[in-house]
GROMACS .gro file of C-alpha atoms in nm:
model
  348
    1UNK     CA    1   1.274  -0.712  -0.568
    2UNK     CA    2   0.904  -0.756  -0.570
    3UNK     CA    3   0.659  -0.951  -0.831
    4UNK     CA    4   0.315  -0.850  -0.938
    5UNK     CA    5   0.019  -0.941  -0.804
    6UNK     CA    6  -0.194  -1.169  -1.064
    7UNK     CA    7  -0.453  -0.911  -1.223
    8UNK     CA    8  -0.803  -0.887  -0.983
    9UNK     CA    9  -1.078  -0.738  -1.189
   10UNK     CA   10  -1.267  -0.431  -0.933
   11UNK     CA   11  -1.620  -0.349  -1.004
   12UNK     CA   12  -1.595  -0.020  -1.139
   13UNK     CA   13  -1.948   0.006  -0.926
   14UNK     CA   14  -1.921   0.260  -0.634
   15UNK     CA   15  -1.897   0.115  -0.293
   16UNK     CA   16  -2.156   0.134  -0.023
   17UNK     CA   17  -2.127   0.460   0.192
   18UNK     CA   18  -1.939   0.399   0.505
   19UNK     CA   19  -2.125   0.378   0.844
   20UNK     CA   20  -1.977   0.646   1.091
   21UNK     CA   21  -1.595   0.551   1.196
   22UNK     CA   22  -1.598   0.412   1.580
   23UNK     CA   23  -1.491   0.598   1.863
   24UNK     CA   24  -1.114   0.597   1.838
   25UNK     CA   25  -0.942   0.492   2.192
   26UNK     CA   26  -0.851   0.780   2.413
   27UNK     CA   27  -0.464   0.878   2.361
   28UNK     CA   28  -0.266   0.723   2.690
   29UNK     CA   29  -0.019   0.892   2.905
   30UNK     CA   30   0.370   0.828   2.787
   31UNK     CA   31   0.635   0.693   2.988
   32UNK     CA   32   0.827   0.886   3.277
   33UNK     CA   33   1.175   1.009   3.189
   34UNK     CA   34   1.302   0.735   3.359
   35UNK     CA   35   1.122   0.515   3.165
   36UNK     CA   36   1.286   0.645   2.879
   37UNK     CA   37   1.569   0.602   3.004
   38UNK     CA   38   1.578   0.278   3.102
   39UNK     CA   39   1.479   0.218   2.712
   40UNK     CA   40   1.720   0.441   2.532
   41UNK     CA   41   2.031   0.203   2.520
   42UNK     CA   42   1.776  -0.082   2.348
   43UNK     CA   43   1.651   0.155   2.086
   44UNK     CA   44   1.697   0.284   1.740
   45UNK     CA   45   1.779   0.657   1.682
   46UNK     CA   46   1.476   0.865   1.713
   47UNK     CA   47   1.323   1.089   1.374
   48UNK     CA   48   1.430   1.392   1.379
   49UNK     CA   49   1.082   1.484   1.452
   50UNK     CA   50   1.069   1.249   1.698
   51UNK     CA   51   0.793   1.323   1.955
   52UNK     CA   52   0.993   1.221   2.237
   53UNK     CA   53   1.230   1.518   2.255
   54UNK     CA   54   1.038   1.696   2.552
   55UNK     CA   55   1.187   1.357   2.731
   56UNK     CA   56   1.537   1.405   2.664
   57UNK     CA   57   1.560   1.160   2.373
   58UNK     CA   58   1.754   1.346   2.044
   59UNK     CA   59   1.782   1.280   1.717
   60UNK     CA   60   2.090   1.000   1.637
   61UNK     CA   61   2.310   1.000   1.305
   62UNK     CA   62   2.174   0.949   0.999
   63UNK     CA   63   2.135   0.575   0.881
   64UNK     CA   64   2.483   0.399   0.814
   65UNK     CA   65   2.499   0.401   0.355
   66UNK     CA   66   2.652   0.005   0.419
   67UNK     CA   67   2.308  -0.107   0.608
   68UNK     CA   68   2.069  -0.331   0.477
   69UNK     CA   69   1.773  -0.386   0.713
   70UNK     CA   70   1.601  -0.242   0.920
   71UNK     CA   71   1.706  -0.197   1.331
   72UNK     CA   72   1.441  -0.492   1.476
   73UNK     CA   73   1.289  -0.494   1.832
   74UNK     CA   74   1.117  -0.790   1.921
   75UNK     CA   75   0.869  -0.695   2.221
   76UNK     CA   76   0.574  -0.921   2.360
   77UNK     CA   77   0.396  -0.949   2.702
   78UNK     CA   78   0.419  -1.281   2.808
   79UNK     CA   79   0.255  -1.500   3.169
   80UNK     CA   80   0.506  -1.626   3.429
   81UNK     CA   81   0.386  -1.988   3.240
   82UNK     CA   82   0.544  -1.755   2.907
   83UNK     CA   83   0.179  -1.788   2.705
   84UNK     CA   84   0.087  -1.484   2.490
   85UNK     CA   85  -0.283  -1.582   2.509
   86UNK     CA   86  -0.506  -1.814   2.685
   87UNK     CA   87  -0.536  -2.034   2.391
   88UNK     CA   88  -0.527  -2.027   1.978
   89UNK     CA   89  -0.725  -1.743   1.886
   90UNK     CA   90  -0.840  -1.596   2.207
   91UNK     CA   91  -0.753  -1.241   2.279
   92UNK     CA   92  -0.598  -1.202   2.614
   93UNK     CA   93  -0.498  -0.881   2.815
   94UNK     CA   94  -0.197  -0.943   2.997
   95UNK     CA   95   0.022  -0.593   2.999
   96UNK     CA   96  -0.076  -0.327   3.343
   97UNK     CA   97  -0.159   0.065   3.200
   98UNK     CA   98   0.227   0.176   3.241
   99UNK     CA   99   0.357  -0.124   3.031
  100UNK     CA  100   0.074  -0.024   2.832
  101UNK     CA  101   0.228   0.292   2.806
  102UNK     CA  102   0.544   0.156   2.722
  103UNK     CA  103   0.437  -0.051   2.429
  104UNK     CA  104   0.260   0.302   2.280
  105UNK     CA  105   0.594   0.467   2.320
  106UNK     CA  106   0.792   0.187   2.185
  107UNK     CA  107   0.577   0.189   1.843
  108UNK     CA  108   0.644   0.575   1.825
  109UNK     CA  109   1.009   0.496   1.812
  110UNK     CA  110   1.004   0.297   1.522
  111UNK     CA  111   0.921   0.312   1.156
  112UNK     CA  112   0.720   0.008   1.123
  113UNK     CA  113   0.522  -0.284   1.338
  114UNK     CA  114   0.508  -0.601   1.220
  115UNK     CA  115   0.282  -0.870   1.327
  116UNK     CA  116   0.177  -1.236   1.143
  117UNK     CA  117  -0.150  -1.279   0.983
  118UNK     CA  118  -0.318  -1.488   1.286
  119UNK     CA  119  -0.224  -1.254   1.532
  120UNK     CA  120  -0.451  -0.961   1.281
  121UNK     CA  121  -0.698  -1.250   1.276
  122UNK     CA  122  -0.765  -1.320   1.614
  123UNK     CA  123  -0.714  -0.945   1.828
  124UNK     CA  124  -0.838  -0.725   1.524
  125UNK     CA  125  -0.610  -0.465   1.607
  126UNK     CA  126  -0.524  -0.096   1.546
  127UNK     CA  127  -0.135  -0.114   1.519
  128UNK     CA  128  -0.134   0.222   1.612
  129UNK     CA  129   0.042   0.450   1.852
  130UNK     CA  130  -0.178   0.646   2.104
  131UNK     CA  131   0.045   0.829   2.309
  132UNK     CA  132  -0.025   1.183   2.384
  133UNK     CA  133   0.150   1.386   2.161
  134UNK     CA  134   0.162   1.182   1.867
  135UNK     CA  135   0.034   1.215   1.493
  136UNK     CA  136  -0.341   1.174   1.570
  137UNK     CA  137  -0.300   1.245   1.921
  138UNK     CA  138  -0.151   1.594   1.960
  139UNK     CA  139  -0.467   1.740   2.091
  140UNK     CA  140  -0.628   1.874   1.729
  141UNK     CA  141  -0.986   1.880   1.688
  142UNK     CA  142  -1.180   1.601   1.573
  143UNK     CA  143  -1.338   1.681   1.179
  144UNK     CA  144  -1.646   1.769   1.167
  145UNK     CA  145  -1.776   1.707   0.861
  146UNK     CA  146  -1.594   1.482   0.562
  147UNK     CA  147  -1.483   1.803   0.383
  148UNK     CA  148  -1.237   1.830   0.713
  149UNK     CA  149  -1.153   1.468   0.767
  150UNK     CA  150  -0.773   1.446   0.774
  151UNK     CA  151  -0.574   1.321   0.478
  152UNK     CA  152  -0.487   0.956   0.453
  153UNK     CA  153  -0.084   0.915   0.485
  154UNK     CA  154  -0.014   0.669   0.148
  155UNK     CA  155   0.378   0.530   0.145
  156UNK     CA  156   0.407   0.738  -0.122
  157UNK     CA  157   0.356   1.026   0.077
  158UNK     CA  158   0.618   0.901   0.297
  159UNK     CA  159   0.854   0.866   0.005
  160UNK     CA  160   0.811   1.176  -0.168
  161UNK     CA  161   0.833   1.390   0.159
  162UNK     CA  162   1.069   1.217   0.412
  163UNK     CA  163   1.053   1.173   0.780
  164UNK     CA  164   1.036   1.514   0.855
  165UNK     CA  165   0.686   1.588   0.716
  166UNK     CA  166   0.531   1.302   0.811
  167UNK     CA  167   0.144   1.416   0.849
  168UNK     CA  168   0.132   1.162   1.142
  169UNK     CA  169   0.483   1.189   1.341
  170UNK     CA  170   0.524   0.871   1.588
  171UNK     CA  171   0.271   0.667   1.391
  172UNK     CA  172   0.419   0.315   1.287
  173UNK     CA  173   0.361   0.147   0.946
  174UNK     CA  174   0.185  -0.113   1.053
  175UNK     CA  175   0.286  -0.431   0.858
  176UNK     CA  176   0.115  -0.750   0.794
  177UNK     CA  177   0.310  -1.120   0.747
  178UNK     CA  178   0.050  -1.297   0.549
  179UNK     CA  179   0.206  -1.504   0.265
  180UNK     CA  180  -0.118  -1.729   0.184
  181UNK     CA  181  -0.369  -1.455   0.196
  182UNK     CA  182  -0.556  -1.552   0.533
  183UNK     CA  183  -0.638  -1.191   0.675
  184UNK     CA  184  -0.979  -1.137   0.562
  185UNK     CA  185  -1.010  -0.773   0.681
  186UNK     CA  186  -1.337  -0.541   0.612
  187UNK     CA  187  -1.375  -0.207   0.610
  188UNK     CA  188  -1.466  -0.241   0.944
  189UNK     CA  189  -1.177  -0.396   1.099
  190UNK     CA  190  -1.038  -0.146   1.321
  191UNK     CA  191  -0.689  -0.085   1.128
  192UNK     CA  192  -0.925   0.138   0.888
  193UNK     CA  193  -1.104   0.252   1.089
  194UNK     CA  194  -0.824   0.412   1.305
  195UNK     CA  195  -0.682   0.521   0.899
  196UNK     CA  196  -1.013   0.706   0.813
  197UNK     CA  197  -1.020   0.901   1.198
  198UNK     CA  198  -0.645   1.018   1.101
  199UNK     CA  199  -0.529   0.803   1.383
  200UNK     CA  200  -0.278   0.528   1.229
  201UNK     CA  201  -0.145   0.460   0.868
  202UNK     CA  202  -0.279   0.196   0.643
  203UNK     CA  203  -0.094  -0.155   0.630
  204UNK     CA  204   0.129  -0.343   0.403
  205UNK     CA  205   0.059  -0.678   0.304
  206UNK     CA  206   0.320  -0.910   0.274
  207UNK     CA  207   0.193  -1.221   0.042
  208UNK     CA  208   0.313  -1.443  -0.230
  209UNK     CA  209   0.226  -1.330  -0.567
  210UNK     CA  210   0.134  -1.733  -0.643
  211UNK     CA  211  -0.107  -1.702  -0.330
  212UNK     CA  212  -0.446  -1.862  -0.375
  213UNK     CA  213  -0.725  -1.590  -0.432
  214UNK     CA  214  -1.050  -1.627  -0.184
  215UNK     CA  215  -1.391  -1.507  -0.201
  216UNK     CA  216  -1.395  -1.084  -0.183
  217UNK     CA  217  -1.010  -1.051  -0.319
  218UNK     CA  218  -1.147  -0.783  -0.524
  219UNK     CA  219  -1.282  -0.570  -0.228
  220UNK     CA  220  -1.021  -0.620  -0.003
  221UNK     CA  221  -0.807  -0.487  -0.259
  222UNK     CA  222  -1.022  -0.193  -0.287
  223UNK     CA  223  -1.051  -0.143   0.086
  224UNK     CA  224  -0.646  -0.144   0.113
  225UNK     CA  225  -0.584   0.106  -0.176
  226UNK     CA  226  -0.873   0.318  -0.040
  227UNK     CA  227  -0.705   0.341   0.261
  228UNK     CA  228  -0.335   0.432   0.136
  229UNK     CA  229  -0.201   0.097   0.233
  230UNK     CA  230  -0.046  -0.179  -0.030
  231UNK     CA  231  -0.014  -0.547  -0.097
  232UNK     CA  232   0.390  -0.610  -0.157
  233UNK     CA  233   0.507  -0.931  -0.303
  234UNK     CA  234   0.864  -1.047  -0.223
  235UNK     CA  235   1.024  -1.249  -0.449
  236UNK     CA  236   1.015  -1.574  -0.298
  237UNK     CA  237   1.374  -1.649  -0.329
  238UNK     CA  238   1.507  -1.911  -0.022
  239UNK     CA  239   1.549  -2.223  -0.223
  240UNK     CA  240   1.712  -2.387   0.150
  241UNK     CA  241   1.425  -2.483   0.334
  242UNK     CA  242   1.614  -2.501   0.642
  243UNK     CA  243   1.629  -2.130   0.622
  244UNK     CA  244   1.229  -1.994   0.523
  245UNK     CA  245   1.000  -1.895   0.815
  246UNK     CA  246   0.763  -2.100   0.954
  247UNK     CA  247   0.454  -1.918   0.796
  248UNK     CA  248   0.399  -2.128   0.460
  249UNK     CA  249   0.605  -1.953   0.277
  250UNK     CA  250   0.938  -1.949   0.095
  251UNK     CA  251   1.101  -1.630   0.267
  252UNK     CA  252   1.358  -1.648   0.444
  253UNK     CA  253   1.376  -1.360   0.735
  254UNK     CA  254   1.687  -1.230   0.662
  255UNK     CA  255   1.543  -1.152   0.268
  256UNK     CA  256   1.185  -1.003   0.454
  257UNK     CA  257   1.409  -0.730   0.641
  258UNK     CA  258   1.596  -0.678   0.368
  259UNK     CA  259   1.323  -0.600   0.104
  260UNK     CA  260   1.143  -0.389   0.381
  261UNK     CA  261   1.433  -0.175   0.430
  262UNK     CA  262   1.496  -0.144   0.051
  263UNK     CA  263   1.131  -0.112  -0.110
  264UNK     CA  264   0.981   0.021   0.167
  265UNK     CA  265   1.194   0.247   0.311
  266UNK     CA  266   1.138   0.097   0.706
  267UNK     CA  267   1.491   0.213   0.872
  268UNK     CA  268   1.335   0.033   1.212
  269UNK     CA  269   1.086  -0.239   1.316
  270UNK     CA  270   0.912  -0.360   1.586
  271UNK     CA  271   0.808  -0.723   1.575
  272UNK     CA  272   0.515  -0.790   1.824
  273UNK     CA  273   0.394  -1.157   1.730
  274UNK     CA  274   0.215  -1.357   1.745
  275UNK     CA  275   0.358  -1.717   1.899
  276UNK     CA  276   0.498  -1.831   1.531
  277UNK     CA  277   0.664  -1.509   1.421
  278UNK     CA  278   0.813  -1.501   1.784
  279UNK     CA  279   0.966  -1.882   1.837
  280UNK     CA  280   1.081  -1.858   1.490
  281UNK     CA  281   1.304  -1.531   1.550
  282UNK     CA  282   1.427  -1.698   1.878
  283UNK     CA  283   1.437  -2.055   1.736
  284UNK     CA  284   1.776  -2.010   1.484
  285UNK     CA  285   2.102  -1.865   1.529
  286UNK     CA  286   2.049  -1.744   1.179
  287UNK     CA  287   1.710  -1.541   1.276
  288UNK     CA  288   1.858  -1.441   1.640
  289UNK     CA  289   2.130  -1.254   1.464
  290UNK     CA  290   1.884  -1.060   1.317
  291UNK     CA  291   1.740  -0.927   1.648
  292UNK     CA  292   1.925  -0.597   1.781
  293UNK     CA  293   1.710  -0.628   2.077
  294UNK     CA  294   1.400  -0.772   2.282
  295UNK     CA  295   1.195  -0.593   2.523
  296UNK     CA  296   1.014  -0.835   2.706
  297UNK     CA  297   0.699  -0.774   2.974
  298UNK     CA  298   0.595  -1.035   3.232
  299UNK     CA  299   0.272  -1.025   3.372
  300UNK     CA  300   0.216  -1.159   3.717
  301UNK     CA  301  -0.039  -1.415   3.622
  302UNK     CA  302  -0.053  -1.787   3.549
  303UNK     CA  303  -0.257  -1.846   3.184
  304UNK     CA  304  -0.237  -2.259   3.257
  305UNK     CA  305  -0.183  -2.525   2.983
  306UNK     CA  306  -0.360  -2.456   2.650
  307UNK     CA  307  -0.212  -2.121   2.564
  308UNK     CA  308   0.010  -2.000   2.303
  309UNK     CA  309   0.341  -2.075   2.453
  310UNK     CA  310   0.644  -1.862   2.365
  311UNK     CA  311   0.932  -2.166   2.376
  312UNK     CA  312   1.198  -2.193   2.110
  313UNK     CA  313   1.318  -2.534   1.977
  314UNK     CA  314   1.569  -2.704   2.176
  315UNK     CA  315   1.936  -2.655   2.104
  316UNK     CA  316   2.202  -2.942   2.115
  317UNK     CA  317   2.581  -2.880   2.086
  318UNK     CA  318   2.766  -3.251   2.038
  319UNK     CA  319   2.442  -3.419   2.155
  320UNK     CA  320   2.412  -3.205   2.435
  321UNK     CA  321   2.156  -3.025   2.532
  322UNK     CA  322   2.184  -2.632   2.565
  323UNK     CA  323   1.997  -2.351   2.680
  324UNK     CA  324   1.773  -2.253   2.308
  325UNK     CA  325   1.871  -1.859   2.388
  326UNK     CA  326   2.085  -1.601   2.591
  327UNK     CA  327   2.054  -1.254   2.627
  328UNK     CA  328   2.367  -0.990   2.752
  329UNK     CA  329   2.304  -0.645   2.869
  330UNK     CA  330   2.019  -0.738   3.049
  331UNK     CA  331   1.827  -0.479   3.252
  332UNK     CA  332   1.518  -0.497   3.435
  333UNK     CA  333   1.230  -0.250   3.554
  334UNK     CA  334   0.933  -0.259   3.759
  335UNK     CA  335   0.650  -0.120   3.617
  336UNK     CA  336   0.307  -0.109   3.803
  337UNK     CA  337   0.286  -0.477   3.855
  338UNK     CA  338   0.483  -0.613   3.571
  339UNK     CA  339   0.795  -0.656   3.490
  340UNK     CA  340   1.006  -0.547   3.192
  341UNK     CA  341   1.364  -0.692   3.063
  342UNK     CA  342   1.541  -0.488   2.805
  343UNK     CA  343   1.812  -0.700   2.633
  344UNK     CA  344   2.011  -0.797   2.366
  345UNK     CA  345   2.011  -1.186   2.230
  346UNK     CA  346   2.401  -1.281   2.333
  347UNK     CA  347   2.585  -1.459   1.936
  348UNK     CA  348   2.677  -1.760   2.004
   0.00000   0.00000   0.00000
């Protein structure tokens, strides 16, 4: 169930013409068959347009009518010190090219990406999939003119039509956590930008409908339904507070994955951070349950004290003290000069 945003009055003024989209990144190679491989066991069932058939990879069963939410992958590169970044706010480069690669193929294999509201505030990002091959990247020419530009993919596109004409097969939805409203994107930030070259899909915006209203509400609003993307407003329904994320607001994670796979039709998610999104998901037995499995990549690289630290609240059992988080079916691959473990979080 979602509420209504409060009504935002748009200037019925046009906007100012757009400056010339940047140069989109160059599509990246995707993984080896082995690769895929390796993968395959941690992953949900491909689309039956699925990309990733010329690697061996075809189409699963149908979603099961009993479930709920979405299939979630929780994936992050992390130091051997387990810091996502240098420090609050700093952008920091830690994955090799092939488990850069792998990341790329990862988002083509599920329906949406997820990331919290700092992490979009701090690295600006695309939340896009640029593996050869893909919607955006299957070797079509670039428009010439706006006449030509490629269509904008709206979630009611995706609705209407289904999986199997998706205008931009292997592109993720990307999907914003941002209950109080603290993304202040432009036209310029680099999700739209990568929407208006025909190279990603617009976002949704989770917030609270109660959220206080900044300076420019009315053109960011404009910007995101420009753009085919959405502000969604779960009901805010998790009276126990033991039980709501760790984000300001009164969701519960269980109740986010629920109204995602309900309202907005995501059958699969990838959860990428940042440091908040991730210790909460590994911090309670309650969120851990929700995790069908984690694909982890460690860099060979010390980021020192000061980072953002990926460490899950301790766990006590009679006043002991336990280790926070296990995994089972763990497998390991070498890739470049990282590492990568492929698991699933072990139920207590």
């Amino acid at each position: 169930m979602s509420e209504s945003l409060p009504e935002i009055i748009i200037d019925a003024a046009a906007a100012d013409p757009a400056p010339p989209p940047a140069a989109s990144k160059p599509a990246i190679p995707t993984v080896s068959p082995a690769t895929a491989a390796f993968l395959e066991p941690y992953l949900p069932p491909p689309h039956a347009n699925a990309y990733a058939k010329p690697l061996g990879v075809t189409p699963g069963p149908a979603p099961d009518a009993a479930q709920t939410r979405p299939f979630v992958t929780l994936t992050y590169a992390t130091s051997l010190d387990s810091h996502l970044a240098l420090a609050p706010g700093a952008q920091t480069a830690l994955s090799g090219p092939l488990s850069k690669s792998l990341t790329h193929y990862l988002r083509s294999r599920h329906d949406g990406i997820l990331i919290g509201a700092g992490t979009a505030t701090a690295d600006d990002p695309s939340l896009n999939c640029r593996t050869e091959g893909v919607g955006g990247y299957n070797n079509q020419e670039e428009p010439e003119d706006p006449a030509k530009a490629p269509t904008i993919t709206t979630l009611d596109d995706e609705e209407d039509e289904g999986p199997e004409s998706d205008p931009l097969p292997g592109q993720p939805r990307p999907i914003i956590l941002d209950p109080n409203r603290r993304w202040q994107f432009t036209r310029e930030s680099r999700i739209f930008q990568t929407v208006r070259e025909g190279k990603g899909k617009a976002p949704i915006i989770l917030t609270r409908a109660s959220s206080r209203q900044g300076s420019g509400e009315a053109e960011r609003w404009r910007i995101l339904c420009e753009h085919g993307g959405l502000f969604m407003c779960p009901k805010e329904e998790t009276k126990d507070k033991s039980k709501r994320m760790k984000s300001g607001s009164r969701w519960s994670w269980k109740y986010i994955l629920e109204f995602l796979y309900k309202e907005a039709g995501i059958r699969s998610l990838m959860i990428e951070g940042g440091g908040e999104v991730i210790n909460d998901l590994l911090g309670r037995k309650e969120n851990l349950d929700l995790i069908d499995s984690i694909v982890l990549t460690i860099a060979p690289v010390y980021l020192g004290k000061g980072g953002v630290n990926v460490c899950p609240e301790e766990k006590k059992v009679e006043a002991k003290k336990v280790p926070a988080v296990n995994f089972k079916d763990v497998e390991w691959n070498v890739l470049g000069r990282d590492i990568v473990m492929a698991a699933r979080p072990l139920a207590d």
